[in-house]
Tab-separated table of C-alpha atoms in Angstrom:
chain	number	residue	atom	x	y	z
A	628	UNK	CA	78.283	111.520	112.026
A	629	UNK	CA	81.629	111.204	110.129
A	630	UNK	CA	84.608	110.232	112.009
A	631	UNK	CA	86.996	112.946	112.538
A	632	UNK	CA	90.059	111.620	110.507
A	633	UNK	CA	87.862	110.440	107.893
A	634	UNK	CA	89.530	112.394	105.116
A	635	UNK	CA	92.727	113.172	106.426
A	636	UNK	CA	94.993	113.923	103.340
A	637	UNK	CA	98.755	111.987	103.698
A	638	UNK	CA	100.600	114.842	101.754
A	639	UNK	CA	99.918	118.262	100.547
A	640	UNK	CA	102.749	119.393	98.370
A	641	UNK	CA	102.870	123.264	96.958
A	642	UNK	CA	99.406	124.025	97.556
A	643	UNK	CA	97.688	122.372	94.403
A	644	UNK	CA	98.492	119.315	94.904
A	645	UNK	CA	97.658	116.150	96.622
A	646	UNK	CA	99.997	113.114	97.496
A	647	UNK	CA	98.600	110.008	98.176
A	648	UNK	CA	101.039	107.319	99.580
A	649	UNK	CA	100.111	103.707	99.724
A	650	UNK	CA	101.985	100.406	99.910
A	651	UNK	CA	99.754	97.937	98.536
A	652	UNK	CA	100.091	94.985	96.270
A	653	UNK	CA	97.305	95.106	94.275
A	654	UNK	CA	95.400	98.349	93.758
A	655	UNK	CA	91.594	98.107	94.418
A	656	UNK	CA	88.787	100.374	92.696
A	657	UNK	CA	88.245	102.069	96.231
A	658	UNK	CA	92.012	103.968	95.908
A	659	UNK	CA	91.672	106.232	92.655
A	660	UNK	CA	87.713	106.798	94.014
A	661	UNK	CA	89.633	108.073	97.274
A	662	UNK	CA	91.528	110.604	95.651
A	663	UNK	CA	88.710	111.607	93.326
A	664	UNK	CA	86.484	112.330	97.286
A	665	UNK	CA	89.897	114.330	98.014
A	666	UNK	CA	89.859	116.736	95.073
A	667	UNK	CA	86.123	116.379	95.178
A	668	UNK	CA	85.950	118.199	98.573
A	669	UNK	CA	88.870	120.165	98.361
A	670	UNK	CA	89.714	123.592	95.838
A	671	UNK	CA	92.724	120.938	94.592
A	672	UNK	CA	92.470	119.645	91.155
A	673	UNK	CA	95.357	117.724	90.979
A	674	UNK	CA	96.778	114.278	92.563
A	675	UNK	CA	99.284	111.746	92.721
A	676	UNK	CA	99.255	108.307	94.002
A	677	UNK	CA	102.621	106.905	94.443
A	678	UNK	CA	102.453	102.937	95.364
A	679	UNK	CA	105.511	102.023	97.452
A	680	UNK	CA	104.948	98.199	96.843
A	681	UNK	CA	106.382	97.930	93.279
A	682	UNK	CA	109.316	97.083	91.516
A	683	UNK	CA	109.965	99.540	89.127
A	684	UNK	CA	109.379	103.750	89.826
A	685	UNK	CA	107.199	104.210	85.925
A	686	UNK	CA	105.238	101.691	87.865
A	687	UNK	CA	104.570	103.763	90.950
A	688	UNK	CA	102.864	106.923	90.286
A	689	UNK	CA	99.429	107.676	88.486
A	690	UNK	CA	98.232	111.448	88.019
A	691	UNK	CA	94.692	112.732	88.566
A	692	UNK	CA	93.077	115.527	87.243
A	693	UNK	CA	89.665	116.440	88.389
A	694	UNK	CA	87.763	119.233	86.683
């Protein structure tokens, strides 16, 4: 049995897309692979992941498109 807030989205912004937030130093290989289990089980197709813990905002944000 899964837990409950397993896959608990952070934001949902105009339908389509998904927001992932994270303050991290150092991304791992387990982040994008998060977002791709979001889309993956969702109808949404596309993603961003915005990383709080860097210096400069072109930095920050990767897209995802799934599908």
């Amino acid at each position: 049995k899964k837990p409950q807030n397993a896959y608990r989205l952070d934001r949902l912004v105009d339908d389509p897309v998904v927001v992932e937030l994270q303050a991290v130093e150092k991304l791992a290989p387990v982040h994008p692979a998060q977002l791709l289990t979001y889309l993956t089980l969702s109808p949404r197709r596309i993603s961003l992941r915005i990383n709080l813990h860097t210096l400069h905002l072109r930095d920050r944000c990767r897209r995802m498109v799934h599908g």
